[in-house]
Every structure is written in C-alpha cells, then in structure tokens.
mmCIF file of C-alpha atoms and ligand atoms in Angstrom:
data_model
loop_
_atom_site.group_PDB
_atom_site.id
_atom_site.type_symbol
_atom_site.label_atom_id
_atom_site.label_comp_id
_atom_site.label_asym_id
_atom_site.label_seq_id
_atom_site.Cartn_x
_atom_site.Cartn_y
_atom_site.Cartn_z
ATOM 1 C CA UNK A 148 1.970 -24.095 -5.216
ATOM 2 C CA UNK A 149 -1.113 -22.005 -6.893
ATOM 3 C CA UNK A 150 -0.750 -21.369 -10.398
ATOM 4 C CA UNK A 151 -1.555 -17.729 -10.208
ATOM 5 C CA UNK A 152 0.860 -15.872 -7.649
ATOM 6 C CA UNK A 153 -1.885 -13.058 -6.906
ATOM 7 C CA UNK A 154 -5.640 -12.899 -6.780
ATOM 8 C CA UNK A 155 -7.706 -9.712 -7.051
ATOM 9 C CA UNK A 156 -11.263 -9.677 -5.920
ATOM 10 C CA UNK A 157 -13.564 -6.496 -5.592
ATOM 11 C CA UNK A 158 -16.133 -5.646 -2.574
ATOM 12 C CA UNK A 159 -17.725 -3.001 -2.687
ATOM 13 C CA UNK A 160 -15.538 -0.025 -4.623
ATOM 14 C CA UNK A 161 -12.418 -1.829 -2.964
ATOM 15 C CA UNK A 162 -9.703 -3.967 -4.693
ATOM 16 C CA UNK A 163 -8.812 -7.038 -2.452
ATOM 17 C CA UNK A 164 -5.285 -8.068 -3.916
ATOM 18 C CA UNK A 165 -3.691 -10.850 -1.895
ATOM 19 C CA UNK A 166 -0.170 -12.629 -2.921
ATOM 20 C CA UNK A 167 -0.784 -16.386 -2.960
ATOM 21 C CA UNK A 168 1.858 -18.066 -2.477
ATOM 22 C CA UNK A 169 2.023 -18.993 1.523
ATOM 23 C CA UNK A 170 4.529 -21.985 0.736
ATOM 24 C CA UNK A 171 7.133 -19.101 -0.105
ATOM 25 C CA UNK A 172 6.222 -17.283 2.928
ATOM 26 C CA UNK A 173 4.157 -15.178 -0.354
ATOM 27 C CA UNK A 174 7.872 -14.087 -1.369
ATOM 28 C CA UNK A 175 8.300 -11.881 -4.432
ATOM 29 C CA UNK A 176 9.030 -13.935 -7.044
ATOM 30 C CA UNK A 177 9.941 -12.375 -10.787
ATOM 31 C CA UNK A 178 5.880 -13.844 -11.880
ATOM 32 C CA UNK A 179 4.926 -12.154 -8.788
ATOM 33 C CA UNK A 180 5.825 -8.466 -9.300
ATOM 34 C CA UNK A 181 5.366 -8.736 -12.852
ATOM 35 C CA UNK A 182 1.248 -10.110 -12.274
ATOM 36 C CA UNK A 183 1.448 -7.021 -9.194
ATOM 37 C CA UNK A 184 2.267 -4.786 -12.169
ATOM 38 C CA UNK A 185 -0.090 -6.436 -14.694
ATOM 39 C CA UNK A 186 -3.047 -5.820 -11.853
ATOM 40 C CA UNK A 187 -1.520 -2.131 -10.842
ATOM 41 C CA UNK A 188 -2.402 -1.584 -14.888
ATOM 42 C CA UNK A 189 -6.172 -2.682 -14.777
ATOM 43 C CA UNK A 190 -6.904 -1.326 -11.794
ATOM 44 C CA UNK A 191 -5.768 2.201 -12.521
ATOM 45 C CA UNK A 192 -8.214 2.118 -15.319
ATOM 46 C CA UNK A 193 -10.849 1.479 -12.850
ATOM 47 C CA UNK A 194 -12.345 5.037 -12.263
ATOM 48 C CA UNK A 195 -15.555 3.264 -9.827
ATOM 49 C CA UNK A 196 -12.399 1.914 -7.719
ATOM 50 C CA UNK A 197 -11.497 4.049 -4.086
ATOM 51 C CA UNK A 198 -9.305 1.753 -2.542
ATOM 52 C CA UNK A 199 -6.969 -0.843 -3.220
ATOM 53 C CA UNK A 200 -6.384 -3.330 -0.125
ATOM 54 C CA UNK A 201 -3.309 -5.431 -0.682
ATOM 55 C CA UNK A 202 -2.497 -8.534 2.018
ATOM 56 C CA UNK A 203 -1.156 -12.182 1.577
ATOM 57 C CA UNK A 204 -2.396 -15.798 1.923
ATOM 58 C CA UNK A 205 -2.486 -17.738 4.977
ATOM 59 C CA UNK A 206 -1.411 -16.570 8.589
ATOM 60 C CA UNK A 207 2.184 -16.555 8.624
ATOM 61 C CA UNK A 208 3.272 -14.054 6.142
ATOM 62 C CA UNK A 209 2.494 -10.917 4.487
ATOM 63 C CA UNK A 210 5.033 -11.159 2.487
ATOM 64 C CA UNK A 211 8.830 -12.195 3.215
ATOM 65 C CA UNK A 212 10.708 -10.044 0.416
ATOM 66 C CA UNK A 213 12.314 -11.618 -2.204
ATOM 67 C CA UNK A 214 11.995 -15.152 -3.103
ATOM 68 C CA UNK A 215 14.799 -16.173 -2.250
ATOM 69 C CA UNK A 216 15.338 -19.174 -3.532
ATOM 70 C CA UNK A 217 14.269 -18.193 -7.063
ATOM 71 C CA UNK A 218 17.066 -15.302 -6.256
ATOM 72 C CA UNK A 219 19.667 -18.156 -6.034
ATOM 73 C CA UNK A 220 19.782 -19.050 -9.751
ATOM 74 C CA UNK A 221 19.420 -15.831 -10.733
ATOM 75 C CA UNK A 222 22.591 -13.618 -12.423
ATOM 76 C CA UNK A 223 23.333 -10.640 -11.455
ATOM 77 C CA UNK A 224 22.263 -9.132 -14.716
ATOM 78 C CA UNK A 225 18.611 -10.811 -13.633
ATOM 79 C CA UNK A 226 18.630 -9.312 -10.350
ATOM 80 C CA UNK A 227 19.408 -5.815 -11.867
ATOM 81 C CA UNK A 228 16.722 -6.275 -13.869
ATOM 82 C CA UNK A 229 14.294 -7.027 -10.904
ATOM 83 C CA UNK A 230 15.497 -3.599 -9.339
ATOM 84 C CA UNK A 231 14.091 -2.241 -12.034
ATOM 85 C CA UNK A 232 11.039 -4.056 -12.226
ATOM 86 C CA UNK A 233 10.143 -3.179 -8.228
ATOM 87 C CA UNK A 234 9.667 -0.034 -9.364
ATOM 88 C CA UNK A 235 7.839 -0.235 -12.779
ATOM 89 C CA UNK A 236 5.680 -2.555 -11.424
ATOM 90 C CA UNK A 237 5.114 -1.777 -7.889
ATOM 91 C CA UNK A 238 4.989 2.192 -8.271
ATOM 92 C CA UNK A 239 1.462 2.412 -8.838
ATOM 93 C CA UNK A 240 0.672 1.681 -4.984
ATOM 94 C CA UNK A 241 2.369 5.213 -4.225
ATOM 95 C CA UNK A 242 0.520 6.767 -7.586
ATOM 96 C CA UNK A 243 -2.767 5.591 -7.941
ATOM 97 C CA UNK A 244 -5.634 7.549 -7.945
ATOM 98 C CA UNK A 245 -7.513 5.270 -5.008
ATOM 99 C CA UNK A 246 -5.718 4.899 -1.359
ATOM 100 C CA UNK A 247 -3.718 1.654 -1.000
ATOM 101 C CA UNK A 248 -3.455 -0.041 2.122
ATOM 102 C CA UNK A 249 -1.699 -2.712 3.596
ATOM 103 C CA UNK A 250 -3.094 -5.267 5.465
ATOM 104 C CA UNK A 251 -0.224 -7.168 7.260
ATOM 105 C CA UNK A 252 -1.152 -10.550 8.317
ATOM 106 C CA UNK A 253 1.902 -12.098 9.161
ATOM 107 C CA UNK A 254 5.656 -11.336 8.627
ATOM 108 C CA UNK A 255 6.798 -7.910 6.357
ATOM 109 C CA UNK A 256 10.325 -8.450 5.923
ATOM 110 C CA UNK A 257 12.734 -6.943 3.478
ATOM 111 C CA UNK A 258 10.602 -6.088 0.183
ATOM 112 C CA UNK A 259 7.581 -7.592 1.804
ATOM 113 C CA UNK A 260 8.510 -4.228 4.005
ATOM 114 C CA UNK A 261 8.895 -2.057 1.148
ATOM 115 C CA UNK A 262 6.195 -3.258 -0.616
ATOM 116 C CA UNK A 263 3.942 -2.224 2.542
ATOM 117 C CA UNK A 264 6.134 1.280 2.451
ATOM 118 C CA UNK A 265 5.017 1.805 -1.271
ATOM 119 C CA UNK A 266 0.916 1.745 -0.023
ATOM 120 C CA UNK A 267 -0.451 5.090 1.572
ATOM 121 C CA UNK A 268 -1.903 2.998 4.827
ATOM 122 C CA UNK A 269 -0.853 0.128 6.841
ATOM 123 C CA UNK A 270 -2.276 -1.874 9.531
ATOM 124 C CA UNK A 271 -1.062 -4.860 10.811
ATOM 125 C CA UNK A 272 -2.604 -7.964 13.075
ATOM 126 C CA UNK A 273 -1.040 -7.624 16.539
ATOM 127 C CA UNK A 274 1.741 -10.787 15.760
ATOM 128 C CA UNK A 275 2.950 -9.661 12.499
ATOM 129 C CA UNK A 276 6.949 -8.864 12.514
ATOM 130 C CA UNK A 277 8.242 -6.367 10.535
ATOM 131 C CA UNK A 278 11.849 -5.282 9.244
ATOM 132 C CA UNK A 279 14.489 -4.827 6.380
ATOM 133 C CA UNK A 280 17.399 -7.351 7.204
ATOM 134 C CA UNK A 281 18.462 -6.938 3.821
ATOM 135 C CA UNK A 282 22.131 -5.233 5.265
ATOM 136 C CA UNK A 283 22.823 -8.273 6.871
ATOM 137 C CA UNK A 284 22.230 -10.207 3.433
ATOM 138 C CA UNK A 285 25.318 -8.540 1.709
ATOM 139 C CA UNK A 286 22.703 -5.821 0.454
ATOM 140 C CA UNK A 287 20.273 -2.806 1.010
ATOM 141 C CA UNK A 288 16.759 -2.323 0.689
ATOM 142 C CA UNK A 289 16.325 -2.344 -3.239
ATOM 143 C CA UNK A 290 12.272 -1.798 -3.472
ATOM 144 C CA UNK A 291 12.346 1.719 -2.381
ATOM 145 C CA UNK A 292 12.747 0.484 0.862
ATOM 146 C CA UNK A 293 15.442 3.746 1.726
ATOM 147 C CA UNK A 294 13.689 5.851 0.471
ATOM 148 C CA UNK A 295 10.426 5.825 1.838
ATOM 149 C CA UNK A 296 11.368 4.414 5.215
ATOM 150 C CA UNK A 297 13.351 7.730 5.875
ATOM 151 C CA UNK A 298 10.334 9.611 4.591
ATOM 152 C CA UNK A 299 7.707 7.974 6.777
ATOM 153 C CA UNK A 300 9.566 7.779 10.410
ATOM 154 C CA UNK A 301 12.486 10.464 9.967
ATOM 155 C CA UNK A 302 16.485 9.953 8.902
ATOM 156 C CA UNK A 303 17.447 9.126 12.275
ATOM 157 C CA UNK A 304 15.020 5.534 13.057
ATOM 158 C CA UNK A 305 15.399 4.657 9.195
ATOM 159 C CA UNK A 306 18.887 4.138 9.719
ATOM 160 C CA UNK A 307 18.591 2.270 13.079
ATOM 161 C CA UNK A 308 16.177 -0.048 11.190
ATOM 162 C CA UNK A 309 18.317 -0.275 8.321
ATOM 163 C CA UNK A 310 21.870 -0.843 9.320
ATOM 164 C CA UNK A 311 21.165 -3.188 12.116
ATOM 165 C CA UNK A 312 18.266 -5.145 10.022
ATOM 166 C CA UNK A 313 16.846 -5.943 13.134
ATOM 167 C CA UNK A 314 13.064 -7.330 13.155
ATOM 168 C CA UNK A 315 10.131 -5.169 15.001
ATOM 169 C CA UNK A 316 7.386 -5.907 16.582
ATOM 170 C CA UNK A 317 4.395 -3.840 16.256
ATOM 171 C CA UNK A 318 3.617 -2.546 19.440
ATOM 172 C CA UNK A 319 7.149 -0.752 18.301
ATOM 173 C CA UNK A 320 6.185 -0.561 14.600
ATOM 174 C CA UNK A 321 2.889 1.386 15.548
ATOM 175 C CA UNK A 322 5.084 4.053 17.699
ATOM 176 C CA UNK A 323 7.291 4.466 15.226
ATOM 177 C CA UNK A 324 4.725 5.349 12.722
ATOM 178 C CA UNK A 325 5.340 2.407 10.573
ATOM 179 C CA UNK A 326 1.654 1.547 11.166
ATOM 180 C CA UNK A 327 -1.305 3.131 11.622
ATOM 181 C CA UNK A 328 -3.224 0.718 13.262
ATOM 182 C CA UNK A 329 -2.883 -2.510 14.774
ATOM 183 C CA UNK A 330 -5.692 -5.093 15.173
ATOM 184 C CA UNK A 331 -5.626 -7.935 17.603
ATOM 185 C CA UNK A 332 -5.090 -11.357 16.350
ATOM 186 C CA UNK A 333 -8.567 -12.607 17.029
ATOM 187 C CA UNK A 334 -10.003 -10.428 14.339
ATOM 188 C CA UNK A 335 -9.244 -10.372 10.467
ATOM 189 C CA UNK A 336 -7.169 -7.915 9.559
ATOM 190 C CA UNK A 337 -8.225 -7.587 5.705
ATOM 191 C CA UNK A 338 -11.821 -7.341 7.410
ATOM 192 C CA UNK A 339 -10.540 -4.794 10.328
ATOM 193 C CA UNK A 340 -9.022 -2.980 6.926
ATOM 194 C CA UNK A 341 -11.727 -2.918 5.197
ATOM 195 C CA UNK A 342 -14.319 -1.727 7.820
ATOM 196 C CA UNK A 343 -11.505 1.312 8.023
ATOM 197 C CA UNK A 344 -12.011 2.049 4.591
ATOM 198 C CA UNK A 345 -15.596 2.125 4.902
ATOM 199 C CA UNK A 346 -15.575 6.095 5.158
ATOM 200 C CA UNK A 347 -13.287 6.100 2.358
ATOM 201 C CA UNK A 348 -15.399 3.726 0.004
ATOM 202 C CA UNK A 349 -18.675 5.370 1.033
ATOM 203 C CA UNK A 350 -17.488 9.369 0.882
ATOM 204 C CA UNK A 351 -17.594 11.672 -1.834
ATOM 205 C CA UNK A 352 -15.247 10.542 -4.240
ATOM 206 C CA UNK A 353 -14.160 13.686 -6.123
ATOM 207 C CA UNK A 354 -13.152 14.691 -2.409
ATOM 208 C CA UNK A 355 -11.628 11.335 -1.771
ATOM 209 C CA UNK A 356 -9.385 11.693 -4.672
ATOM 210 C CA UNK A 357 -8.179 15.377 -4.224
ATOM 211 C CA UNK A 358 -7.727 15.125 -0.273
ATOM 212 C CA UNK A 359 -5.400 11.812 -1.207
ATOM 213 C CA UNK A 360 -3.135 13.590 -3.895
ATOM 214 C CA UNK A 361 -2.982 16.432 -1.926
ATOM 215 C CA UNK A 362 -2.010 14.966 1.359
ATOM 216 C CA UNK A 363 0.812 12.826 -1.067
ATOM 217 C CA UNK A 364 1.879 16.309 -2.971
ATOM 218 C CA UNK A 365 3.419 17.196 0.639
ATOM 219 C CA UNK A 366 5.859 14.364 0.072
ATOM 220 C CA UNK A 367 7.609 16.224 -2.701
ATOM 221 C CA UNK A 368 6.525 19.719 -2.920
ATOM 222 C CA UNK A 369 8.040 22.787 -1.019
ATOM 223 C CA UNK A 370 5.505 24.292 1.065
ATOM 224 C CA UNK A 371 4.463 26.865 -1.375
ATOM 225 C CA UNK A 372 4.097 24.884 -4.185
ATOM 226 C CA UNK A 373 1.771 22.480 -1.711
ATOM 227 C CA UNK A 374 -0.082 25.189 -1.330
ATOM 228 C CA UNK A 375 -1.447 25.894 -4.554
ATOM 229 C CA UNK A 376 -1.777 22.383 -5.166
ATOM 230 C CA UNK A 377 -4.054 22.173 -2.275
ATOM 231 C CA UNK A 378 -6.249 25.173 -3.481
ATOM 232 C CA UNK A 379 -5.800 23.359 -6.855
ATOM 233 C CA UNK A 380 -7.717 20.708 -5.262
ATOM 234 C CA UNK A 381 -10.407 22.552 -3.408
ATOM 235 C CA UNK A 382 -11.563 23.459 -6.628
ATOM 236 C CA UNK A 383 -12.364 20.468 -8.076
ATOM 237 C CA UNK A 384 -14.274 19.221 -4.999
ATOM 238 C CA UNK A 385 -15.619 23.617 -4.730
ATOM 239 C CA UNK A 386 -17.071 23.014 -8.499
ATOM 240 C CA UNK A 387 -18.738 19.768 -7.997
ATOM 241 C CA UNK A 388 -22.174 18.576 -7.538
ATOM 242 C CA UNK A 389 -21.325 16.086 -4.275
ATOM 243 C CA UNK A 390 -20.313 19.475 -2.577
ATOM 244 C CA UNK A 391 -23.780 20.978 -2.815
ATOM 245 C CA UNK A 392 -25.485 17.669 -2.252
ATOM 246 C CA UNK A 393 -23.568 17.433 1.153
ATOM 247 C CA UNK A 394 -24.665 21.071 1.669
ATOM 248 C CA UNK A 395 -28.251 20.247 1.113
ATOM 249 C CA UNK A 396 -28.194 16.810 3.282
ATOM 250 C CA UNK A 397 -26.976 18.672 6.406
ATOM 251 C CA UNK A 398 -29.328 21.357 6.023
ATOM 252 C CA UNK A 399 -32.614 18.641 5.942
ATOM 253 C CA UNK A 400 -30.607 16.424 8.361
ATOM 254 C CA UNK A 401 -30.196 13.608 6.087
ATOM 255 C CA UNK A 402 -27.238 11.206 4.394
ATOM 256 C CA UNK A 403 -25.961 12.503 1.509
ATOM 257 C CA UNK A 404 -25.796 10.808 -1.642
ATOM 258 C CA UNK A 405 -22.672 11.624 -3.712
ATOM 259 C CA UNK A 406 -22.207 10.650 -7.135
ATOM 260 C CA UNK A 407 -19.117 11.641 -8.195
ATOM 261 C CA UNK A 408 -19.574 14.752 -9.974
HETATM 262 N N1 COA B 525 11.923 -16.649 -0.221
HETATM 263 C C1 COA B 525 11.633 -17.915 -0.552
HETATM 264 N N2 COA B 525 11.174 -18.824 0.333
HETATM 265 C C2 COA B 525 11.021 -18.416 1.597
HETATM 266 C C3 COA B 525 11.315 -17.100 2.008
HETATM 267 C C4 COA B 525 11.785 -16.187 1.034
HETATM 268 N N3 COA B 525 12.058 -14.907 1.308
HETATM 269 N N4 COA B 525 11.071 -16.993 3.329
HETATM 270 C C5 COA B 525 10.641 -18.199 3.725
HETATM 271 N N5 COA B 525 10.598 -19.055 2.674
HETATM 272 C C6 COA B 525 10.226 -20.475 2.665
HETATM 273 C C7 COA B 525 11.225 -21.314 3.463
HETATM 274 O O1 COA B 525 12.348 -21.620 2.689
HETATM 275 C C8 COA B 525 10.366 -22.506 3.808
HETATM 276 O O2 COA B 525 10.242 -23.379 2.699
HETATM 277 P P1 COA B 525 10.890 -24.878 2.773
HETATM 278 O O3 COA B 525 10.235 -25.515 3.953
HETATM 279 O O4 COA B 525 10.481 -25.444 1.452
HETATM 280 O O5 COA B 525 12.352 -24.684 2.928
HETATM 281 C C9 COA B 525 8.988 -21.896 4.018
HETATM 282 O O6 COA B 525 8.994 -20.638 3.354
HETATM 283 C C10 COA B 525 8.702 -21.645 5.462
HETATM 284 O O7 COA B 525 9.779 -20.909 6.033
HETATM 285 P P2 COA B 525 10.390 -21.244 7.462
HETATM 286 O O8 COA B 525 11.652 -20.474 7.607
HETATM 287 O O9 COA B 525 10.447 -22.729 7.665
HETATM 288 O O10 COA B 525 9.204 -20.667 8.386
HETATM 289 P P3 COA B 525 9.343 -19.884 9.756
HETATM 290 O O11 COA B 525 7.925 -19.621 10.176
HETATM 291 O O12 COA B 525 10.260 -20.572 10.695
HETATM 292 O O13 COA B 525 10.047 -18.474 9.381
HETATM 293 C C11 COA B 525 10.409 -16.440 8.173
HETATM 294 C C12 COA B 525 9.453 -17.581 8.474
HETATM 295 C C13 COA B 525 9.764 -15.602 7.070
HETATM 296 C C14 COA B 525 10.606 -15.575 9.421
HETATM 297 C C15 COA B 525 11.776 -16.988 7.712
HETATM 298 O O14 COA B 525 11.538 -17.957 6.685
HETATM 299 C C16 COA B 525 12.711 -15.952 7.165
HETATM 300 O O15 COA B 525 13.365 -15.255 7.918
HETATM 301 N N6 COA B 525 12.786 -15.831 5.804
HETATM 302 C C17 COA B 525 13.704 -14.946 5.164
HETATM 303 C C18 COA B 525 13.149 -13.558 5.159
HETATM 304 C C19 COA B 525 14.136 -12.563 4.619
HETATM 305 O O16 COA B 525 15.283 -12.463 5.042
HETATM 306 N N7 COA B 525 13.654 -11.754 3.661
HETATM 307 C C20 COA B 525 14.404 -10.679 3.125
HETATM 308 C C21 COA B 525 14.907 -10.999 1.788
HETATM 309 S S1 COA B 525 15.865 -9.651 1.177
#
C-alpha cells in the first residue's frame, strides 16, 4: 500500500486530488480524511485555483466508503470521532471558493457516495456503481450522505436509495440527477472532467466565483434573501475590470483576456 493515501497535482488552475489507495477499494481510512482535510486547507489558500477535481486510483473504485476493515478495531468512541471528522475535514468540497467535481471512476458506495455528494459536480465513467448500503450495515449515511442526497434528487428518491441501500447504475444515477454527465468507458474520465472544466478554468474568474456561490446560496437561502445575494454578486463581477474587457473583446470580435480584477 502507498505511503501517502492522497496525491494532489495541479494542471492548469485545476487541483487533481486522487485517493490512492486501490488495494482498499481507495476506502476512507482515519489518515485518509484527515490528509483530505490537510489538502482542503492548502488549497483554499490558493486564490490562482478554479477548480478542484477529486477521483481515485486505479479502475475499480472511486471510493468504497469507509475502510472497513480499519473500522473493525475501532471503538465506538473512535468512530464518533470520525463522524465528526467527515465533516471538519471534508466540508470544504461544499465551501470552497473554486467548483469541486467528482470524477467517478469506479464504484461510489456509502461515504465514497457522500463524499461525491459533498462536490458541486459529478460525472462518472459509464461502469461506475453507485449507492449508500450503509442501512443494511446496522447504520445510516454518516458523511452528510442524508442530507445532501435529499437536497440533490428530492425527499421522495433519497429515501428509496437510502432505506433499501440498493446499488445504481448510472444510466439510472444520471436520470436521477445524481450525475451530471456520464462518459463512456473508453475515455478517461478525470480527462473527460477536466476538458468540462475547461470553460470554467479559462473564464473570468471574479464571475466564476460569484456565479458558483450564488448558484450554492439557493441551497439555504429563502428566495428573497437569494435574491439580494445574487445582486450582491452582480456587483462584484458589475465593478470589475474582466467585465469591461469582455465588453471590449466582443465589440472588436476578439477573445477576451480576463485577469481577475
Ligand atoms: N474498506 C476496506 N477494504 C475494502 C472495502 C472497504 N470499504 N471495500 C473493498 N475493500 C477491499 C476488500 O476487502 C478486498 O481486499 P482483500 O482482498 O485484502 O480482502 C479488496 O478491497 C477488493 O475487494 P473485493 O470485494 O475483492 O473486490 P470486488 O471488485 O469483488 O468488489 C466492492 C468491490 C467495492 C463492490 C466490494 O468490495 C464491496 O462491496 N465493498 C464494501 C463497500 C461498502 O459496503 N461500503 C460502504 C461502507 S459504509
């Protein structure tokens, strides 16, 4: 097994963090969400950064929740403690001022699951199987996993997903909205990702960041409220120099270049 549970490489404005551990299936080991925190910390300092892609080693997995076989000889005290960590050290994906997206490449089950609920994106290669058995391990989805599930696809599928724990495939996955895109198995998914992001990396990124917290606000904010965040928003992007540069390109039928102010 690697020494170092998760690498982080950067191409091009985007953060390629993949767990490494494909012997575990990349299963979320205590070193594991604690290093996922320690990277969450120094990327968020990043301000060149504009998207974070997160995936796992090998074929097989993208993660298959908690490790558990670490979880075995842990105490109960330890695995309360791990609750807590999921959170502390995995919120950042749902926080961060740059998109996260997750690039499935194999199986998402249980926290691997939640962990791919906590980005703002997901794709998935065309085999990948996705689901929270976690009911039908004595427990429930502990990463968030209720939460956001409900959030994304509505009360009603949440709970079919949850209380049966049964896996998905994501022909089904896509329909339900767990997915935004699927990408045939002959083609890399981190590189299919990353060619999506391209816009994303490439576009103004005072507008980048505003439309993202914006479109996130709407997950917590009554209408209202969302609204004057939104306007909020426009007037950061209204007030900055990549606004009139855009302006100017169009008019002399050009690219513009935006600089982030
Ligand atoms: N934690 C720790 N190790 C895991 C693991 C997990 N969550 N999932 C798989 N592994 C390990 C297996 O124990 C096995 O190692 P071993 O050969 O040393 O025993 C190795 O990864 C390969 O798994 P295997 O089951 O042989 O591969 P597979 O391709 O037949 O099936 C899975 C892969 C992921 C579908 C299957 O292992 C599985 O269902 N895992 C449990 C997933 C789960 O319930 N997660 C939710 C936890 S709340």
């Amino acid at each position: 097994m690697s020494e170092e549970p998760v690498r982080v490489e950067r191409r091009a404005g985007i953060a390629i963090v993949t767990i490494d551990r494909p012997e575990r299936m990349n299963a979320l080991s205590w070193a594991t969400v604690r290093r996922l925190g320690e990277i969450g910390q120094e990327l968020s300092s990043d301000r060149t950064l504009r998207a974070c892609v997160l995936t796992g080693a090998g074929d097989k997995a993208f993660c298959a929740g908690a490790d558990l076989k670490e979880r075995q000889g842990m105490s109960r005290a330890q695995v309360r403690e791990m609750l807590t960590a999921y959170r502390a050290d995995l919120g950042w994906l749902a926080r961060s001022e740059f998109v996260t997206v997750a690039a499935i490449n194999g199986v998402a089950l249980g926290g691997g699951l939640e962990l791919a609920l906590t980005c703002d994106l997901r794709c998935a290669v065309a085999s990948a199987t996705l689901g929270l058995p976690e009911t039908g391990l004595g427990i429930i989805p502990g990463a968030g996993g209720t939460q956001r599930i409900a959030r994304l696809i509505g009360e009603a599928r949440a709970l079919d997903l949850v209380l049966t724990g049964r896996r998905l495939d994501t022909t089904e996955a896509l329909a339900l909205g767990l997915l935004n895109r699927v990408v045939p198995e002959t083609e890399s998914v981190l590189e299919s990702a990353l060619l999506w992001l391209k816009p994303v990396a490439e576009g103004a990124p005072i507008a980048q960041r505003a439309a993202l917290l914006a479109v996130r606000a709407a997950r917590t904010l009554p209408l209202e409220q969302g609204l004057d965040y939104e306007r909020e928003q426009y007037e950061r992007c209204l007030e900055s120099e990549d606004r009139d540069e855009a302006l100017r390109a169009i008019a002399e039928k050009r690219k513009p270049k935006f600089v982030g102010k």
